[in-house]
Short mmCIF file of N, CA and C in Angstrom, two decimals:
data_model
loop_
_atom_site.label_atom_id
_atom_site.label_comp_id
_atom_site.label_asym_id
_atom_site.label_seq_id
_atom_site.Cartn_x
_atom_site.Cartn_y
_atom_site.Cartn_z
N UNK A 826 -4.57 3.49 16.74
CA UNK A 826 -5.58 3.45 15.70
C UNK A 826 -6.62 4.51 16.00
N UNK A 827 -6.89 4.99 14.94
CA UNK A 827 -7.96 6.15 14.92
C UNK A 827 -9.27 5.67 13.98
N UNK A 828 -10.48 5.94 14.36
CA UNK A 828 -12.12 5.79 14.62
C UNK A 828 -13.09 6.79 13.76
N UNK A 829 -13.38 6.97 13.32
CA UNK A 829 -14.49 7.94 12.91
C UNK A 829 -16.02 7.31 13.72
N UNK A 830 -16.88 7.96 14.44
CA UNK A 830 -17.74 7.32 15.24
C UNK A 830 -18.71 8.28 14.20
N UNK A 831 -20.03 7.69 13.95
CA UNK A 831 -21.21 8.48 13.91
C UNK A 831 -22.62 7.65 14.54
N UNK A 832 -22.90 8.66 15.10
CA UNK A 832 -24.22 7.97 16.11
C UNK A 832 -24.77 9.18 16.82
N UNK A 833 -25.50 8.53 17.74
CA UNK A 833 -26.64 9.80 18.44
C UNK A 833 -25.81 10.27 20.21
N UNK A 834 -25.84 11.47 20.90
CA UNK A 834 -25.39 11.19 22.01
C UNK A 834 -26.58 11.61 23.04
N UNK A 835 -26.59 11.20 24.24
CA UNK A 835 -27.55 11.13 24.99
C UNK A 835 -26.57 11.45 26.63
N UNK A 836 -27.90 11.31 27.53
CA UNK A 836 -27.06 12.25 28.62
C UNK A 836 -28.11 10.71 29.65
N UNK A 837 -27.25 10.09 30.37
CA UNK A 837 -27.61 8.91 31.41
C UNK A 837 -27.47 10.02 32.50
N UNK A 838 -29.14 9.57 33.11
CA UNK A 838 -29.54 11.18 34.08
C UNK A 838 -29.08 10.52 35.46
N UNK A 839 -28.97 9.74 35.29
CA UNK A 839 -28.96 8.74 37.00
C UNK A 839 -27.43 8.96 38.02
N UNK A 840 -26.45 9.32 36.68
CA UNK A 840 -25.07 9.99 36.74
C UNK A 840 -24.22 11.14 36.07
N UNK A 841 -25.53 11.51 35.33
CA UNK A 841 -24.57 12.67 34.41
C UNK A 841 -23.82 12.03 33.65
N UNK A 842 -24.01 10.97 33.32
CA UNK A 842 -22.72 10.62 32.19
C UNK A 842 -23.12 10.44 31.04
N UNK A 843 -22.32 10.65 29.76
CA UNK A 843 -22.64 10.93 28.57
C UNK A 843 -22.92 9.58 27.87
N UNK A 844 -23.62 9.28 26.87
CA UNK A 844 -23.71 7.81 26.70
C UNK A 844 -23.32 8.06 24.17
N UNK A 845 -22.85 7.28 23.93
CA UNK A 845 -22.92 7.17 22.71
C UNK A 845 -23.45 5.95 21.66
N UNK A 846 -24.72 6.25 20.75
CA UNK A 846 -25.22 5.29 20.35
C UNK A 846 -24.68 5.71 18.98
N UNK A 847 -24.02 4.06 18.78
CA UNK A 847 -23.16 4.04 17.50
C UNK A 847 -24.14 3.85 16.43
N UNK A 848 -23.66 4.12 15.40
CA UNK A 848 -24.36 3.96 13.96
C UNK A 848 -23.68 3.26 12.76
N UNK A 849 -22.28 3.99 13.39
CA UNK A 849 -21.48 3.61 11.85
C UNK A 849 -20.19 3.84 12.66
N UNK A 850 -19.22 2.97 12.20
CA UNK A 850 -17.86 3.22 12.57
C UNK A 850 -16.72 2.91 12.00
N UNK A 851 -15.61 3.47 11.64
CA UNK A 851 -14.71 3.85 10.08
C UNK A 851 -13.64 3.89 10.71
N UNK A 852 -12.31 2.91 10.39
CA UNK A 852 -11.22 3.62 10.72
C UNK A 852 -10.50 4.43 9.85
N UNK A 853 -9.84 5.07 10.28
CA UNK A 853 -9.16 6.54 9.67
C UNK A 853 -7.42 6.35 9.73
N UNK A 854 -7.27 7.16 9.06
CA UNK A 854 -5.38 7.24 8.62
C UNK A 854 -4.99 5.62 7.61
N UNK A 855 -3.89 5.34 9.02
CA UNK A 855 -3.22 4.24 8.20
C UNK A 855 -4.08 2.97 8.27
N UNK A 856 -4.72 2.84 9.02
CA UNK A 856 -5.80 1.65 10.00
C UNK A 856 -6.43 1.30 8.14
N UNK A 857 -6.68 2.72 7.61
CA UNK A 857 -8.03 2.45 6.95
C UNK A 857 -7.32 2.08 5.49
N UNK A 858 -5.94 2.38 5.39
CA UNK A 858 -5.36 2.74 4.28
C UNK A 858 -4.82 0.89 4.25
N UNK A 859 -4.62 0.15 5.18
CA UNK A 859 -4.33 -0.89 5.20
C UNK A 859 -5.65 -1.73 5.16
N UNK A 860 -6.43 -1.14 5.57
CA UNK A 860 -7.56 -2.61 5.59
C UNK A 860 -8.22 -2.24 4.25
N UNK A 861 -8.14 -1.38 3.19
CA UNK A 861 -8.37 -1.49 1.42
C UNK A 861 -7.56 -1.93 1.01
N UNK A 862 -6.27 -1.82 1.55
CA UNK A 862 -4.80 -2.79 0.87
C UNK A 862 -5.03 -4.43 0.91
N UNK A 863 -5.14 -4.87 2.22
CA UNK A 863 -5.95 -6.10 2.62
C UNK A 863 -7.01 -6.82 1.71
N UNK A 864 -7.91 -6.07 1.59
CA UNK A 864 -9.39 -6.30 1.21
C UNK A 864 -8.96 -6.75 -0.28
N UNK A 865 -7.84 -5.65 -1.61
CA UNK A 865 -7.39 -5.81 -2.54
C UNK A 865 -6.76 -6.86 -2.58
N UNK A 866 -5.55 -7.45 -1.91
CA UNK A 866 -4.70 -8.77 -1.69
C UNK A 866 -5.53 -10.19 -1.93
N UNK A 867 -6.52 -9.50 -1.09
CA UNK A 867 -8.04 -10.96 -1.27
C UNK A 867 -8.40 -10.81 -2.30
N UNK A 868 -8.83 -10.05 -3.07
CA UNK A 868 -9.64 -10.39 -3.92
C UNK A 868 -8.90 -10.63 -5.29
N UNK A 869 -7.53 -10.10 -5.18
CA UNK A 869 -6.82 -10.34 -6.13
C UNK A 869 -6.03 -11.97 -5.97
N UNK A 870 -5.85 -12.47 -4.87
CA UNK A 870 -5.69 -14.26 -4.64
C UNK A 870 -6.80 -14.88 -5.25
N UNK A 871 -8.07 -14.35 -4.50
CA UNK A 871 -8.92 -15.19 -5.18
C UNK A 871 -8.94 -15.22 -6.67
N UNK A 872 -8.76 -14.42 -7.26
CA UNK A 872 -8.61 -14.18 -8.38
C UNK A 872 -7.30 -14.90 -8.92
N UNK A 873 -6.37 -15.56 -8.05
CA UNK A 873 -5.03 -16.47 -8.71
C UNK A 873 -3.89 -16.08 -9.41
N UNK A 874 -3.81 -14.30 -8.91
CA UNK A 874 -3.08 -13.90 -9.56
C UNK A 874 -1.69 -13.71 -8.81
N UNK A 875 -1.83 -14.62 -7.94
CA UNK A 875 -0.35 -14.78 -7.26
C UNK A 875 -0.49 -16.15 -6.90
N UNK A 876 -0.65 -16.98 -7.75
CA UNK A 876 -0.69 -18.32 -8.00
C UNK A 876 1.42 -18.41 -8.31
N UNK A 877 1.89 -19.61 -7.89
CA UNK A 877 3.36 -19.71 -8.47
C UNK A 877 3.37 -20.26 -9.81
N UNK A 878 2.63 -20.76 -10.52
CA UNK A 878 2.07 -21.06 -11.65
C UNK A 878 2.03 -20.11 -12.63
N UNK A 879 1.90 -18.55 -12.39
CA UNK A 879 2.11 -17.41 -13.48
C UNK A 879 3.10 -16.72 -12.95
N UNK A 880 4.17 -16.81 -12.05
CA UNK A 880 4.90 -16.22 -12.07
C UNK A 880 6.10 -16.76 -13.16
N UNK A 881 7.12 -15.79 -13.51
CA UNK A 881 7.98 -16.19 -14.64
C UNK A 881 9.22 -15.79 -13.79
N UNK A 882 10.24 -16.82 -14.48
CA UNK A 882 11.94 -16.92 -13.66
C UNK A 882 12.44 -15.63 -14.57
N UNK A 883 12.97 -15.35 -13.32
CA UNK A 883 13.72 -14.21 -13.74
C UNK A 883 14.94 -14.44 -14.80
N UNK A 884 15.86 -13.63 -15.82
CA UNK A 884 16.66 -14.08 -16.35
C UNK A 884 18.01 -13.70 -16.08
N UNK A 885 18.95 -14.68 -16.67
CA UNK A 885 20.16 -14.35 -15.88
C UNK A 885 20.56 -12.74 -16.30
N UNK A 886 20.49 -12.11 -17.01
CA UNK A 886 20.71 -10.87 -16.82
C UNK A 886 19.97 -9.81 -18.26
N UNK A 887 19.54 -8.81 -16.61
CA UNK A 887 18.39 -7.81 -17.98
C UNK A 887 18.86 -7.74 -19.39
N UNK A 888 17.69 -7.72 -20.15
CA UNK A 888 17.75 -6.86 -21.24
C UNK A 888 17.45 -5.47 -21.37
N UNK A 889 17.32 -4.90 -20.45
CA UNK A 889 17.46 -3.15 -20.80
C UNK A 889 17.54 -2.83 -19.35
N UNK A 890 17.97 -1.75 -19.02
CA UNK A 890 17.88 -1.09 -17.88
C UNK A 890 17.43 0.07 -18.17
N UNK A 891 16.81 0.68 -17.37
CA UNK A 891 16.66 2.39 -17.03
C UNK A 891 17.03 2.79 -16.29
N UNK A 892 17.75 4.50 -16.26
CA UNK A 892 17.72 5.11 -15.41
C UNK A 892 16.80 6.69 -15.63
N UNK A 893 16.17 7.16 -14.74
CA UNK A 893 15.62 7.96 -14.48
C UNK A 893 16.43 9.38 -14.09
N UNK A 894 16.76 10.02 -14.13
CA UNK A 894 17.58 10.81 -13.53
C UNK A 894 17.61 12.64 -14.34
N UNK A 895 18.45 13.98 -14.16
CA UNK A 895 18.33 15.00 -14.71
C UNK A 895 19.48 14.24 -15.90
N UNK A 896 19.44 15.05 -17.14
CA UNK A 896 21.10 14.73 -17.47
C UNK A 896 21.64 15.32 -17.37
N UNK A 897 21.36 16.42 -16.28
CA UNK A 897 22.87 17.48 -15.98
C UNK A 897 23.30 16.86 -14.94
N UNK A 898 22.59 15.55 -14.58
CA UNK A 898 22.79 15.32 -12.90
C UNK A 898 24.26 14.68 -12.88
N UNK A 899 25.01 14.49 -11.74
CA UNK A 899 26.64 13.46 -12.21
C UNK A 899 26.26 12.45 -12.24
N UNK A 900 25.22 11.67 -10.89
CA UNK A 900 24.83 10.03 -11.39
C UNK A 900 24.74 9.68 -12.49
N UNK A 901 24.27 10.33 -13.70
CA UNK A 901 23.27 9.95 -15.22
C UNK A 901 25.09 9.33 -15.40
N UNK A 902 25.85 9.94 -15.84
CA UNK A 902 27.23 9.56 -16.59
C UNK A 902 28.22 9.06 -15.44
N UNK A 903 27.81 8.95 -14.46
CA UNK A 903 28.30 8.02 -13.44
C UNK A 903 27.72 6.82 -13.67
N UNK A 904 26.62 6.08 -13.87
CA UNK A 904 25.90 5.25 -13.55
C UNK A 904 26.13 4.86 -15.23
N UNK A 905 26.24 5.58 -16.07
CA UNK A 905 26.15 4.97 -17.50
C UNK A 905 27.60 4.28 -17.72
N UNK A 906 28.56 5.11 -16.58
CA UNK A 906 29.98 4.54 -17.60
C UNK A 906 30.02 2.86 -16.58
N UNK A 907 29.96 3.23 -15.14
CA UNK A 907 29.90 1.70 -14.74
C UNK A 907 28.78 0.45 -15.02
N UNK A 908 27.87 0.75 -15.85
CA UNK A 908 27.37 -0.21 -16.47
C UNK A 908 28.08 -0.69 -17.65
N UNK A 909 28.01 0.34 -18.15
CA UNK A 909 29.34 -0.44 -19.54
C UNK A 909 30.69 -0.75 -19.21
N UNK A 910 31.17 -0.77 -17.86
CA UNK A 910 32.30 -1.11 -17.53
C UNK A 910 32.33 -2.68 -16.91
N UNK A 911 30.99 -2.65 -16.10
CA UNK A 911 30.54 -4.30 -15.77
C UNK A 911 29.86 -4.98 -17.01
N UNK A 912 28.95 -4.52 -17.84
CA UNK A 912 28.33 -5.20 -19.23
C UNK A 912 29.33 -4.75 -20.55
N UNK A 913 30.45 -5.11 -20.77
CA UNK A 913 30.71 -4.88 -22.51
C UNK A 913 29.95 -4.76 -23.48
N UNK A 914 29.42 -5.90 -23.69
CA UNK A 914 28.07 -5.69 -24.49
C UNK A 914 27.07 -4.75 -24.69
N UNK A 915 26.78 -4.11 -23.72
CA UNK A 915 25.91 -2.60 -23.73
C UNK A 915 26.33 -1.33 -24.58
N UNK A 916 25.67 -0.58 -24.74
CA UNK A 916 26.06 -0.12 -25.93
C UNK A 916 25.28 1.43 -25.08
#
């Protein structure tokens, strides 16, 4: 884990050693990128929005799919013919 420190530094004369008076202190990278992820999770529970009460059952099988893809790509007409080969119904 990585720190962002800001504060004053000073010099302890009795040993030469450096001393640091903190002010403020921040973690940085992933440290920091997870504890706003965190902080969001809370406030969005409190908020009940991952209550099992609004979640909805999934159904036995989609009504649409997407694919994303180039259409020069081979997946696009790879991926289109074995869907209509497992779903008849698709069109």
């Amino acid at each position: 884990m990585q720190v962002t420190v800001r504060g004053s530094i000073s010099v302890y004369e009795q040993r030469g050693e450096y001393q640091i008076y903190v002010e403020k202190i921040e973690l940085m990278g992933q440290g920091a990128l997870q504890l706003a992820f965190e902080q969001l999770k809370k406030r969005l529970e409190a908020e009940g929005l991952f209550d099992a009460a609004r979640k909805k059952p999934l159904p036995l099988l989609p009504s649409r799919i997407g694919i994303i893809t180039s259409p020069k790509a081979p997946p696009s007409a790879t991926s289109s013919a074995s869907l209509r080969a497992a779903f008849r119904m698709c069109t």
